């Protein structure tokens, strides 16, 4: 028996949701690698502030990457896993701005905007499909990330 019928969702809805989740997975993966790059390469008088903050962020991102991939599997689809594929799908692009504090934080904020927008799209899609599992996951991510946006904006004094 297919996962979709066991968890009470239509197979066609699962397919659409999994496709959108794979796009989210691609964006999270590029966001993760950009954040690691910033963590490794940050320089200047904000090093001791941002180095651990970036590590905290990428550790959270890797947990979300795993949870998203597992949700895709739960819905009966396969999570993408190749960076070459991620780069084709991701709206977040690879960053070369990895040492200037303000540029790194601005890049992080731009990445949050993209993933939050995708997660809001998933909220609409999953609500219509009755997919409480994915809906709850996205809602939790948005709540957490809105606070992160506030903190990173406070760093930039915006």
PDB file of C-alpha atoms in Angstrom:
ATOM      1  CA  UNK A   1       0.000   0.000   0.000  1.00  0.00           C
ATOM      2  CA  UNK A   2       1.286   3.485  -0.852  1.00  0.00           C
ATOM      3  CA  UNK A   3       2.165   5.980   1.863  1.00  0.00           C
ATOM      4  CA  UNK A   4      -0.403   8.467   0.554  1.00  0.00           C
ATOM      5  CA  UNK A   5      -3.337   6.120   1.110  1.00  0.00           C
ATOM      6  CA  UNK A   6      -2.084   5.121   4.555  1.00  0.00           C
ATOM      7  CA  UNK A   7      -1.669   8.743   5.707  1.00  0.00           C
ATOM      8  CA  UNK A   8      -4.976   9.769   4.119  1.00  0.00           C
ATOM      9  CA  UNK A   9      -3.779  12.021   1.317  1.00  0.00           C
ATOM     10  CA  UNK A  10      -4.411  11.914  -2.416  1.00  0.00           C
ATOM     11  CA  UNK A  11      -1.462  10.676  -4.440  1.00  0.00           C
ATOM     12  CA  UNK A  12      -1.702  13.641  -6.834  1.00  0.00           C
ATOM     13  CA  UNK A  13      -1.555  16.078  -3.899  1.00  0.00           C
ATOM     14  CA  UNK A  14       1.442  14.254  -2.453  1.00  0.00           C
ATOM     15  CA  UNK A  15       3.221  14.555  -5.789  1.00  0.00           C
ATOM     16  CA  UNK A  16       2.607  18.346  -6.010  1.00  0.00           C
ATOM     17  CA  UNK A  17       3.658  18.890  -2.411  1.00  0.00           C
ATOM     18  CA  UNK A  18       6.792  16.760  -2.828  1.00  0.00           C
ATOM     19  CA  UNK A  19       7.782  18.757  -5.934  1.00  0.00           C
ATOM     20  CA  UNK A  20       7.475  22.020  -3.989  1.00  0.00           C
ATOM     21  CA  UNK A  21       9.345  20.452  -1.055  1.00  0.00           C
ATOM     22  CA  UNK A  22      12.170  19.462  -3.425  1.00  0.00           C
ATOM     23  CA  UNK A  23      12.422  23.103  -4.526  1.00  0.00           C
ATOM     24  CA  UNK A  24      12.546  24.099  -0.862  1.00  0.00           C
ATOM     25  CA  UNK A  25      15.185  21.426  -0.239  1.00  0.00           C
ATOM     26  CA  UNK A  26      17.333  22.857  -3.040  1.00  0.00           C
ATOM     27  CA  UNK A  27      17.050  26.355  -1.608  1.00  0.00           C
ATOM     28  CA  UNK A  28      17.857  25.196   1.910  1.00  0.00           C
ATOM     29  CA  UNK A  29      20.900  23.299   0.631  1.00  0.00           C
ATOM     30  CA  UNK A  30      22.346  26.344  -1.125  1.00  0.00           C
ATOM     31  CA  UNK A  31      21.460  28.536   1.894  1.00  0.00           C
ATOM     32  CA  UNK A  32      23.288  26.040   4.115  1.00  0.00           C
ATOM     33  CA  UNK A  33      26.443  26.043   2.008  1.00  0.00           C
ATOM     34  CA  UNK A  34      26.471  29.839   1.733  1.00  0.00           C
ATOM     35  CA  UNK A  35      26.170  30.086   5.514  1.00  0.00           C
ATOM     36  CA  UNK A  36      29.035  27.624   6.005  1.00  0.00           C
ATOM     37  CA  UNK A  37      31.123  29.721   3.649  1.00  0.00           C
ATOM     38  CA  UNK A  38      30.358  32.827   5.701  1.00  0.00           C
ATOM     39  CA  UNK A  39      31.178  30.963   8.929  1.00  0.00           C
ATOM     40  CA  UNK A  40      34.536  29.837   7.573  1.00  0.00           C
ATOM     41  CA  UNK A  41      35.531  33.112   5.963  1.00  0.00           C
ATOM     42  CA  UNK A  42      34.055  35.955   8.034  1.00  0.00           C
ATOM     43  CA  UNK A  43      36.659  38.608   8.894  1.00  0.00           C
ATOM     44  CA  UNK A  44      36.849  41.816  10.840  1.00  0.00           C
ATOM     45  CA  UNK A  45      35.742  43.154  14.171  1.00  0.00           C
ATOM     46  CA  UNK A  46      32.454  41.200  14.039  1.00  0.00           C
ATOM     47  CA  UNK A  47      34.193  37.828  13.723  1.00  0.00           C
ATOM     48  CA  UNK A  48      33.565  36.767  17.330  1.00  0.00           C
ATOM     49  CA  UNK A  49      29.901  37.766  17.083  1.00  0.00           C
ATOM     50  CA  UNK A  50      29.070  36.285  13.691  1.00  0.00           C
ATOM     51  CA  UNK A  51      31.277  33.180  13.530  1.00  0.00           C
ATOM     52  CA  UNK A  52      29.242  31.317  16.218  1.00  0.00           C
ATOM     53  CA  UNK A  53      25.949  32.819  15.008  1.00  0.00           C
ATOM     54  CA  UNK A  54      26.569  31.479  11.497  1.00  0.00           C
ATOM     55  CA  UNK A  55      27.445  28.069  12.945  1.00  0.00           C
ATOM     56  CA  UNK A  56      24.196  28.071  14.924  1.00  0.00           C
ATOM     57  CA  UNK A  57      22.323  28.955  11.738  1.00  0.00           C
ATOM     58  CA  UNK A  58      23.883  26.290   9.519  1.00  0.00           C
ATOM     59  CA  UNK A  59      23.388  23.634  12.205  1.00  0.00           C
ATOM     60  CA  UNK A  60      19.685  24.510  12.205  1.00  0.00           C
ATOM     61  CA  UNK A  61      19.569  24.489   8.412  1.00  0.00           C
ATOM     62  CA  UNK A  62      21.071  21.006   8.169  1.00  0.00           C
ATOM     63  CA  UNK A  63      18.388  19.677  10.528  1.00  0.00           C
ATOM     64  CA  UNK A  64      15.692  21.233   8.359  1.00  0.00           C
ATOM     65  CA  UNK A  65      17.288  19.797   5.217  1.00  0.00           C
ATOM     66  CA  UNK A  66      17.072  16.327   6.729  1.00  0.00           C
ATOM     67  CA  UNK A  67      13.491  16.821   7.932  1.00  0.00           C
ATOM     68  CA  UNK A  68      12.364  18.115   4.529  1.00  0.00           C
ATOM     69  CA  UNK A  69      13.979  15.166   2.746  1.00  0.00           C
ATOM     70  CA  UNK A  70      12.280  12.771   5.152  1.00  0.00           C
ATOM     71  CA  UNK A  71       8.922  14.475   4.589  1.00  0.00           C
ATOM     72  CA  UNK A  72       9.386  14.052   0.830  1.00  0.00           C
ATOM     73  CA  UNK A  73       9.980  10.341   1.424  1.00  0.00           C
ATOM     74  CA  UNK A  74       6.928  10.163   3.695  1.00  0.00           C
ATOM     75  CA  UNK A  75       4.852  11.544   0.822  1.00  0.00           C
ATOM     76  CA  UNK A  76       6.124   8.740  -1.409  1.00  0.00           C
ATOM     77  CA  UNK A  77       8.609  10.712  -3.519  1.00  0.00           C
ATOM     78  CA  UNK A  78      12.404  10.880  -3.692  1.00  0.00           C
ATOM     79  CA  UNK A  79      14.344  13.856  -2.355  1.00  0.00           C
ATOM     80  CA  UNK A  80      16.830  15.419  -4.750  1.00  0.00           C
ATOM     81  CA  UNK A  81      20.400  15.098  -3.523  1.00  0.00           C
ATOM     82  CA  UNK A  82      22.749  16.477  -6.186  1.00  0.00           C
ATOM     83  CA  UNK A  83      24.079  20.016  -5.886  1.00  0.00           C
ATOM     84  CA  UNK A  84      24.051  20.280  -9.666  1.00  0.00           C
ATOM     85  CA  UNK A  85      20.283  19.738  -9.503  1.00  0.00           C
ATOM     86  CA  UNK A  86      19.905  22.093  -6.536  1.00  0.00           C
ATOM     87  CA  UNK A  87      21.639  24.882  -8.439  1.00  0.00           C
ATOM     88  CA  UNK A  88      19.221  24.481 -11.363  1.00  0.00           C
ATOM     89  CA  UNK A  89      16.165  24.666  -9.095  1.00  0.00           C
ATOM     90  CA  UNK A  90      17.226  27.000  -6.299  1.00  0.00           C
ATOM     91  CA  UNK A  91      16.248  30.658  -6.312  1.00  0.00           C
ATOM     92  CA  UNK A  92      19.011  31.241  -3.763  1.00  0.00           C
ATOM     93  CA  UNK A  93      22.280  31.468  -5.649  1.00  0.00           C
ATOM     94  CA  UNK A  94      25.775  30.576  -4.528  1.00  0.00           C
ATOM     95  CA  UNK A  95      27.356  33.486  -2.699  1.00  0.00           C
ATOM     96  CA  UNK A  96      30.862  34.797  -3.098  1.00  0.00           C
ATOM     97  CA  UNK A  97      30.211  37.394  -0.353  1.00  0.00           C
ATOM     98  CA  UNK A  98      31.595  35.403   2.563  1.00  0.00           C
ATOM     99  CA  UNK A  99      33.956  37.702   4.452  1.00  0.00           C
ATOM    100  CA  UNK A 100      32.191  41.082   4.809  1.00  0.00           C
ATOM    101  CA  UNK A 101      29.891  41.026   7.859  1.00  0.00           C
ATOM    102  CA  UNK A 102      27.102  43.212   6.508  1.00  0.00           C
ATOM    103  CA  UNK A 103      27.052  41.544   3.096  1.00  0.00           C
ATOM    104  CA  UNK A 104      26.887  38.113   4.726  1.00  0.00           C
ATOM    105  CA  UNK A 105      23.976  39.145   6.930  1.00  0.00           C
ATOM    106  CA  UNK A 106      22.206  40.772   3.972  1.00  0.00           C
ATOM    107  CA  UNK A 107      22.627  37.514   2.033  1.00  0.00           C
ATOM    108  CA  UNK A 108      21.208  35.544   4.947  1.00  0.00           C
ATOM    109  CA  UNK A 109      18.199  37.859   5.116  1.00  0.00           C
ATOM    110  CA  UNK A 110      17.623  37.529   1.363  1.00  0.00           C
ATOM    111  CA  UNK A 111      17.797  33.730   1.738  1.00  0.00           C
ATOM    112  CA  UNK A 112      15.311  33.797   4.608  1.00  0.00           C
ATOM    113  CA  UNK A 113      12.930  35.806   2.402  1.00  0.00           C
ATOM    114  CA  UNK A 114      13.085  33.131  -0.284  1.00  0.00           C
ATOM    115  CA  UNK A 115      12.573  30.143   2.017  1.00  0.00           C
ATOM    116  CA  UNK A 116       9.812  31.870   3.983  1.00  0.00           C
ATOM    117  CA  UNK A 117       7.988  32.706   0.739  1.00  0.00           C
ATOM    118  CA  UNK A 118       8.297  29.077  -0.438  1.00  0.00           C
ATOM    119  CA  UNK A 119       7.082  27.812   2.920  1.00  0.00           C
ATOM    120  CA  UNK A 120       4.054  30.138   2.756  1.00  0.00           C
ATOM    121  CA  UNK A 121       3.260  28.700  -0.696  1.00  0.00           C
ATOM    122  CA  UNK A 122       3.491  25.248   0.848  1.00  0.00           C
ATOM    123  CA  UNK A 123       1.110  26.314   3.638  1.00  0.00           C
ATOM    124  CA  UNK A 124      -1.531  27.152   1.029  1.00  0.00           C
ATOM    125  CA  UNK A 125      -0.934  23.961  -0.935  1.00  0.00           C
ATOM    126  CA  UNK A 126      -0.898  21.681   2.112  1.00  0.00           C
ATOM    127  CA  UNK A 127      -3.951  23.291   3.677  1.00  0.00           C
ATOM    128  CA  UNK A 128      -5.978  22.585   0.528  1.00  0.00           C
ATOM    129  CA  UNK A 129      -4.688  18.992   0.472  1.00  0.00           C
ATOM    130  CA  UNK A 130      -5.352  18.380   4.163  1.00  0.00           C
ATOM    131  CA  UNK A 131      -1.654  17.659   4.715  1.00  0.00           C
ATOM    132  CA  UNK A 132      -1.338  18.642   8.357  1.00  0.00           C
ATOM    133  CA  UNK A 133       2.129  17.055   8.677  1.00  0.00           C
ATOM    134  CA  UNK A 134       3.797  19.272   6.080  1.00  0.00           C
ATOM    135  CA  UNK A 135       1.644  22.252   7.040  1.00  0.00           C
ATOM    136  CA  UNK A 136       2.702  22.060  10.678  1.00  0.00           C
ATOM    137  CA  UNK A 137       6.354  21.653   9.699  1.00  0.00           C
ATOM    138  CA  UNK A 138       6.265  24.757   7.488  1.00  0.00           C
ATOM    139  CA  UNK A 139       4.377  26.768  10.109  1.00  0.00           C
ATOM    140  CA  UNK A 140       6.988  25.917  12.741  1.00  0.00           C
ATOM    141  CA  UNK A 141       9.817  26.915  10.393  1.00  0.00           C
ATOM    142  CA  UNK A 142       8.183  30.250   9.564  1.00  0.00           C
ATOM    143  CA  UNK A 143       7.626  31.104  13.225  1.00  0.00           C
ATOM    144  CA  UNK A 144      11.276  30.400  14.044  1.00  0.00           C
ATOM    145  CA  UNK A 145      12.608  32.203  10.984  1.00  0.00           C
ATOM    146  CA  UNK A 146      10.558  35.362  11.492  1.00  0.00           C
ATOM    147  CA  UNK A 147      12.368  35.776  14.825  1.00  0.00           C
ATOM    148  CA  UNK A 148      15.723  35.149  13.121  1.00  0.00           C
ATOM    149  CA  UNK A 149      14.892  37.827  10.538  1.00  0.00           C
ATOM    150  CA  UNK A 150      14.184  40.289  13.332  1.00  0.00           C
ATOM    151  CA  UNK A 151      17.541  39.487  14.985  1.00  0.00           C
ATOM    152  CA  UNK A 152      19.601  39.716  11.794  1.00  0.00           C
ATOM    153  CA  UNK A 153      17.847  42.985  10.876  1.00  0.00           C
ATOM    154  CA  UNK A 154      18.636  44.286  14.371  1.00  0.00           C
ATOM    155  CA  UNK A 155      22.300  43.482  13.717  1.00  0.00           C
ATOM    156  CA  UNK A 156      22.131  45.656  10.594  1.00  0.00           C
ATOM    157  CA  UNK A 157      20.200  48.289  12.610  1.00  0.00           C
ATOM    158  CA  UNK A 158      17.264  48.188  10.179  1.00  0.00           C
TER     159      UNK A 158
END
